[in-house]
Amino acid sequence: MSDSAPRSTADEEWENLLHRWRTQQQPQPRPFFYSRVRARLVGEAVAVPQPLPNWLRWPSYAVMLAIVLLLSGDGALLR
């Protein structure tokens, strides 16, 4: 059985696909999208103050501080 419908070539199919993509409308952001993003960024910038400084929350600095305090003292903690 012969196929009587003309088949398009691969190049024509690509051209058709690209033409459809070019003619699509660009999606618009939802209303107030940028306002919400900006508010979230500003909200993250204003953070709750932490009880400990940042450097003390890093384990390596806390360990180094403990070592320095143990070694620099008069040895009262080691007795």
mmCIF file of N, CA and C in Angstrom:
data_model
loop_
_atom_site.group_PDB
_atom_site.id
_atom_site.type_symbol
_atom_site.label_atom_id
_atom_site.label_comp_id
_atom_site.label_asym_id
_atom_site.label_seq_id
_atom_site.Cartn_x
_atom_site.Cartn_y
_atom_site.Cartn_z
ATOM 1 N N MET A 1 0.848 -1.152 0.000
ATOM 2 C CA MET A 1 0.000 0.000 0.000
ATOM 3 C C MET A 1 0.900 1.222 0.000
ATOM 4 N N SER A 2 0.658 2.070 -0.913
ATOM 5 C CA SER A 2 1.499 3.265 -1.020
ATOM 6 C C SER A 2 0.911 4.391 -0.176
ATOM 7 N N ASP A 3 1.815 5.219 0.314
ATOM 8 C CA ASP A 3 1.424 6.369 1.127
ATOM 9 C C ASP A 3 1.278 7.557 0.193
ATOM 10 N N SER A 4 0.058 7.999 -0.022
ATOM 11 C CA SER A 4 -0.171 9.062 -0.993
ATOM 12 C C SER A 4 0.012 10.459 -0.414
ATOM 13 N N ALA A 5 0.042 10.591 0.924
ATOM 14 C CA ALA A 5 0.200 11.912 1.534
ATOM 15 C C ALA A 5 1.666 12.342 1.438
ATOM 16 N N PRO A 6 1.899 13.573 0.985
ATOM 17 C CA PRO A 6 3.297 14.018 0.883
ATOM 18 C C PRO A 6 3.899 14.212 2.278
ATOM 19 N N ARG A 7 5.100 13.729 2.430
ATOM 20 C CA ARG A 7 5.782 13.834 3.711
ATOM 21 C C ARG A 7 6.742 15.013 3.669
ATOM 22 N N SER A 8 6.809 15.730 4.761
ATOM 23 C CA SER A 8 7.738 16.852 4.814
ATOM 24 C C SER A 8 9.115 16.339 5.218
ATOM 25 N N THR A 9 10.107 17.051 4.797
ATOM 26 C CA THR A 9 11.468 16.645 5.125
ATOM 27 C C THR A 9 11.800 17.105 6.539
ATOM 28 N N ALA A 10 12.913 16.639 7.014
ATOM 29 C CA ALA A 10 13.333 16.994 8.366
ATOM 30 C C ALA A 10 13.586 18.498 8.474
ATOM 31 N N ASP A 11 14.142 19.087 7.423
ATOM 32 C CA ASP A 11 14.397 20.521 7.452
ATOM 33 C C ASP A 11 13.093 21.314 7.556
ATOM 34 N N GLU A 12 12.084 20.871 6.832
ATOM 35 C CA GLU A 12 10.802 21.566 6.892
ATOM 36 C C GLU A 12 10.173 21.428 8.280
ATOM 37 N N GLU A 13 10.317 20.254 8.876
ATOM 38 C CA GLU A 13 9.766 20.056 10.216
ATOM 39 C C GLU A 13 10.461 20.970 11.227
ATOM 40 N N TRP A 14 11.793 21.085 11.109
ATOM 41 C CA TRP A 14 12.529 21.989 12.011
ATOM 42 C C TRP A 14 12.104 23.440 11.800
ATOM 43 N N GLU A 15 11.958 23.831 10.568
ATOM 44 C CA GLU A 15 11.545 25.208 10.267
ATOM 45 C C GLU A 15 10.157 25.486 10.843
ATOM 46 N N ASN A 16 9.247 24.521 10.686
ATOM 47 C CA ASN A 16 7.905 24.691 11.247
ATOM 48 C C ASN A 16 7.944 24.818 12.769
ATOM 49 N N LEU A 17 8.750 23.975 13.390
ATOM 50 C CA LEU A 17 8.866 24.028 14.840
ATOM 51 C C LEU A 17 9.455 25.367 15.301
ATOM 52 N N LEU A 18 10.517 25.814 14.651
ATOM 53 C CA LEU A 18 11.129 27.092 15.017
ATOM 54 C C LEU A 18 10.177 28.256 14.780
ATOM 55 N N HIS A 19 9.404 28.180 13.718
ATOM 56 C CA HIS A 19 8.431 29.235 13.432
ATOM 57 C C HIS A 19 7.365 29.300 14.527
ATOM 58 N N ARG A 20 6.907 28.124 15.000
ATOM 59 C CA ARG A 20 5.922 28.111 16.075
ATOM 60 C C ARG A 20 6.504 28.710 17.357
ATOM 61 N N TRP A 21 7.769 28.405 17.653
ATOM 62 C CA TRP A 21 8.396 28.949 18.857
ATOM 63 C C TRP A 21 8.565 30.456 18.775
ATOM 64 N N ARG A 22 8.913 30.941 17.587
ATOM 65 C CA ARG A 22 9.117 32.381 17.424
ATOM 66 C C ARG A 22 7.812 33.158 17.545
ATOM 67 N N THR A 23 6.722 32.562 17.117
ATOM 68 C CA THR A 23 5.448 33.279 17.124
ATOM 69 C C THR A 23 4.722 33.184 18.465
ATOM 70 N N GLN A 24 5.203 32.372 19.389
ATOM 71 C CA GLN A 24 4.556 32.285 20.701
ATOM 72 C C GLN A 24 4.792 33.575 21.465
ATOM 73 N N GLN A 25 3.796 33.955 22.233
ATOM 74 C CA GLN A 25 3.950 35.136 23.069
ATOM 75 C C GLN A 25 4.803 34.794 24.275
ATOM 76 N N GLN A 26 5.596 35.762 24.689
ATOM 77 C CA GLN A 26 6.427 35.566 25.871
ATOM 78 C C GLN A 26 5.537 35.561 27.113
ATOM 79 N N PRO A 27 5.763 34.647 28.022
ATOM 80 C CA PRO A 27 4.943 34.630 29.245
ATOM 81 C C PRO A 27 5.245 35.857 30.099
ATOM 82 N N GLN A 28 4.214 36.447 30.614
ATOM 83 C CA GLN A 28 4.362 37.620 31.467
ATOM 84 C C GLN A 28 4.381 37.164 32.930
ATOM 85 N N PRO A 29 5.219 37.792 33.738
ATOM 86 C CA PRO A 29 5.211 37.419 35.152
ATOM 87 C C PRO A 29 3.885 37.789 35.795
ATOM 88 N N ARG A 30 3.564 37.078 36.828
ATOM 89 C CA ARG A 30 2.315 37.360 37.532
ATOM 90 C C ARG A 30 2.360 38.778 38.093
ATOM 91 N N PRO A 31 1.217 39.387 38.335
ATOM 92 C CA PRO A 31 1.206 40.749 38.871
ATOM 93 C C PRO A 31 1.969 40.828 40.190
ATOM 94 N N PHE A 32 2.718 41.876 40.320
ATOM 95 C CA PHE A 32 3.481 42.163 41.535
ATOM 96 C C PHE A 32 4.560 41.127 41.828
ATOM 97 N N PHE A 33 5.009 40.407 40.814
ATOM 98 C CA PHE A 33 6.036 39.383 41.016
ATOM 99 C C PHE A 33 7.319 39.994 41.556
ATOM 100 N N TYR A 34 7.787 41.045 40.890
ATOM 101 C CA TYR A 34 9.051 41.650 41.314
ATOM 102 C C TYR A 34 8.918 42.318 42.683
ATOM 103 N N SER A 35 7.753 42.831 42.995
ATOM 104 C CA SER A 35 7.549 43.414 44.319
ATOM 105 C C SER A 35 7.656 42.345 45.397
ATOM 106 N N ARG A 36 7.092 41.173 45.136
ATOM 107 C CA ARG A 36 7.168 40.093 46.112
ATOM 108 C C ARG A 36 8.597 39.598 46.267
ATOM 109 N N VAL A 37 9.321 39.483 45.154
ATOM 110 C CA VAL A 37 10.710 39.034 45.229
ATOM 111 C C VAL A 37 11.543 40.032 46.013
ATOM 112 N N ARG A 38 11.360 41.305 45.743
ATOM 113 C CA ARG A 38 12.121 42.340 46.445
ATOM 114 C C ARG A 38 11.798 42.340 47.940
ATOM 115 N N ALA A 39 10.523 42.181 48.277
ATOM 116 C CA ALA A 39 10.129 42.142 49.689
ATOM 117 C C ALA A 39 10.750 40.945 50.390
ATOM 118 N N ARG A 40 10.819 39.819 49.702
ATOM 119 C CA ARG A 40 11.430 38.640 50.311
ATOM 120 C C ARG A 40 12.928 38.850 50.516
ATOM 121 N N LEU A 41 13.594 39.452 49.536
ATOM 122 C CA LEU A 41 15.030 39.704 49.678
ATOM 123 C C LEU A 41 15.316 40.682 50.806
ATOM 124 N N VAL A 42 14.510 41.718 50.924
ATOM 125 C CA VAL A 42 14.693 42.686 52.002
ATOM 126 C C VAL A 42 14.406 42.015 53.336
ATOM 127 N N GLY A 43 13.393 41.164 53.379
ATOM 128 C CA GLY A 43 13.054 40.466 54.613
ATOM 129 C C GLY A 43 14.157 39.530 55.069
ATOM 130 N N GLU A 44 14.851 38.903 54.114
ATOM 131 C CA GLU A 44 15.951 38.025 54.478
ATOM 132 C C GLU A 44 17.149 38.824 54.956
ATOM 133 N N ALA A 45 17.315 40.040 54.446
ATOM 134 C CA ALA A 45 18.451 40.860 54.849
ATOM 135 C C ALA A 45 18.315 41.304 56.302
ATOM 136 N N VAL A 46 17.082 41.552 56.734
ATOM 137 C CA VAL A 46 16.848 41.944 58.124
ATOM 138 C C VAL A 46 16.667 40.658 58.925
ATOM 139 N N ALA A 47 17.745 40.186 59.495
ATOM 140 C CA ALA A 47 17.701 38.909 60.200
ATOM 141 C C ALA A 47 17.652 39.149 61.704
ATOM 142 N N VAL A 48 17.192 38.147 62.399
ATOM 143 C CA VAL A 48 17.129 38.196 63.854
ATOM 144 C C VAL A 48 18.562 38.084 64.382
ATOM 145 N N PRO A 49 18.950 38.952 65.321
ATOM 146 C CA PRO A 49 20.317 38.852 65.848
ATOM 147 C C PRO A 49 20.538 37.519 66.565
ATOM 148 N N GLN A 50 21.677 36.939 66.320
ATOM 149 C CA GLN A 50 22.014 35.646 66.899
ATOM 150 C C GLN A 50 22.651 35.835 68.271
ATOM 151 N N PRO A 51 22.425 34.902 69.196
ATOM 152 C CA PRO A 51 23.014 35.047 70.531
ATOM 153 C C PRO A 51 24.531 34.899 70.520
ATOM 154 N N LEU A 52 25.076 34.175 69.565
ATOM 155 C CA LEU A 52 26.518 33.992 69.453
ATOM 156 C C LEU A 52 27.027 34.660 68.184
ATOM 157 N N PRO A 53 28.245 35.169 68.203
ATOM 158 C CA PRO A 53 28.799 35.728 66.963
ATOM 159 C C PRO A 53 28.974 34.623 65.913
ATOM 160 N N ASN A 54 29.017 35.028 64.654
ATOM 161 C CA ASN A 54 29.142 34.053 63.559
ATOM 162 C C ASN A 54 30.389 33.200 63.691
ATOM 163 N N TRP A 55 31.506 33.821 64.030
ATOM 164 C CA TRP A 55 32.751 33.056 64.067
ATOM 165 C C TRP A 55 32.740 32.010 65.171
ATOM 166 N N LEU A 56 31.977 32.248 66.230
ATOM 167 C CA LEU A 56 31.933 31.283 67.325
ATOM 168 C C LEU A 56 31.037 30.093 66.990
ATOM 169 N N ARG A 57 30.132 30.252 66.060
ATOM 170 C CA ARG A 57 29.259 29.141 65.669
ATOM 171 C C ARG A 57 29.959 28.171 64.730
ATOM 172 N N TRP A 58 31.110 28.547 64.196
ATOM 173 C CA TRP A 58 31.861 27.631 63.340
ATOM 174 C C TRP A 58 32.670 26.720 64.239
ATOM 175 N N PRO A 59 32.557 25.426 64.098
ATOM 176 C CA PRO A 59 33.220 24.486 65.012
ATOM 177 C C PRO A 59 34.741 24.647 65.048
ATOM 178 N N SER A 60 35.365 24.922 63.932
ATOM 179 C CA SER A 60 36.822 25.016 63.945
ATOM 180 C C SER A 60 37.285 26.186 64.804
ATOM 181 N N TYR A 61 36.597 27.313 64.741
ATOM 182 C CA TYR A 61 36.978 28.452 65.567
ATOM 183 C C TYR A 61 36.711 28.172 67.041
ATOM 184 N N ALA A 62 35.640 27.490 67.351
ATOM 185 C CA ALA A 62 35.337 27.167 68.744
ATOM 186 C C ALA A 62 36.398 26.234 69.315
ATOM 187 N N VAL A 63 36.844 25.254 68.532
ATOM 188 C CA VAL A 63 37.886 24.331 68.983
ATOM 189 C C VAL A 63 39.203 25.077 69.162
ATOM 190 N N MET A 64 39.550 25.943 68.224
ATOM 191 C CA MET A 64 40.787 26.716 68.361
ATOM 192 C C MET A 64 40.730 27.612 69.594
ATOM 193 N N LEU A 65 39.594 28.222 69.863
ATOM 194 C CA LEU A 65 39.458 29.064 71.045
ATOM 195 C C LEU A 65 39.643 28.239 72.319
ATOM 196 N N ALA A 66 39.065 27.050 72.358
ATOM 197 C CA ALA A 66 39.214 26.189 73.527
ATOM 198 C C ALA A 66 40.669 25.779 73.716
ATOM 199 N N ILE A 67 41.362 25.447 72.633
ATOM 200 C CA ILE A 67 42.774 25.060 72.724
ATOM 201 C C ILE A 67 43.614 26.221 73.212
ATOM 202 N N VAL A 68 43.385 27.407 72.675
ATOM 203 C CA VAL A 68 44.153 28.578 73.097
ATOM 204 C C VAL A 68 43.904 28.875 74.563
ATOM 205 N N LEU A 69 42.675 28.794 75.008
ATOM 206 C CA LEU A 69 42.379 29.054 76.420
ATOM 207 C C LEU A 69 43.009 28.011 77.333
ATOM 208 N N LEU A 70 43.016 26.758 76.900
ATOM 209 C CA LEU A 70 43.623 25.708 77.726
ATOM 210 C C LEU A 70 45.137 25.850 77.800
ATOM 211 N N LEU A 71 45.767 26.183 76.677
ATOM 212 C CA LEU A 71 47.232 26.256 76.634
ATOM 213 C C LEU A 71 47.780 27.562 77.175
ATOM 214 N N SER A 72 47.020 28.633 77.115
ATOM 215 C CA SER A 72 47.547 29.926 77.526
ATOM 216 C C SER A 72 47.348 30.214 79.004
ATOM 217 N N GLY A 73 46.564 29.419 79.688
ATOM 218 C CA GLY A 73 46.284 29.660 81.089
ATOM 219 C C GLY A 73 47.412 29.170 82.001
ATOM 220 N N ASP A 74 47.147 29.233 83.264
ATOM 221 C CA ASP A 74 48.158 28.795 84.240
ATOM 222 C C ASP A 74 48.039 27.315 84.551
ATOM 223 N N GLY A 75 47.174 26.629 83.883
ATOM 224 C CA GLY A 75 47.037 25.196 84.069
ATOM 225 C C GLY A 75 46.005 24.830 85.133
ATOM 226 N N ALA A 76 45.241 25.787 85.584
ATOM 227 C CA ALA A 76 44.246 25.513 86.616
ATOM 228 C C ALA A 76 43.159 24.572 86.129
ATOM 229 N N LEU A 77 42.855 24.636 84.841
ATOM 230 C CA LEU A 77 41.807 23.752 84.305
ATOM 231 C C LEU A 77 42.302 22.330 84.159
ATOM 232 N N LEU A 78 43.603 22.129 84.032
ATOM 233 C CA LEU A 78 44.126 20.788 83.815
ATOM 234 C C LEU A 78 44.277 20.004 85.116
ATOM 235 N N ARG A 79 44.239 20.654 86.263
ATOM 236 C CA ARG A 79 44.420 19.950 87.546
ATOM 237 C C ARG A 79 43.189 19.234 87.978
#
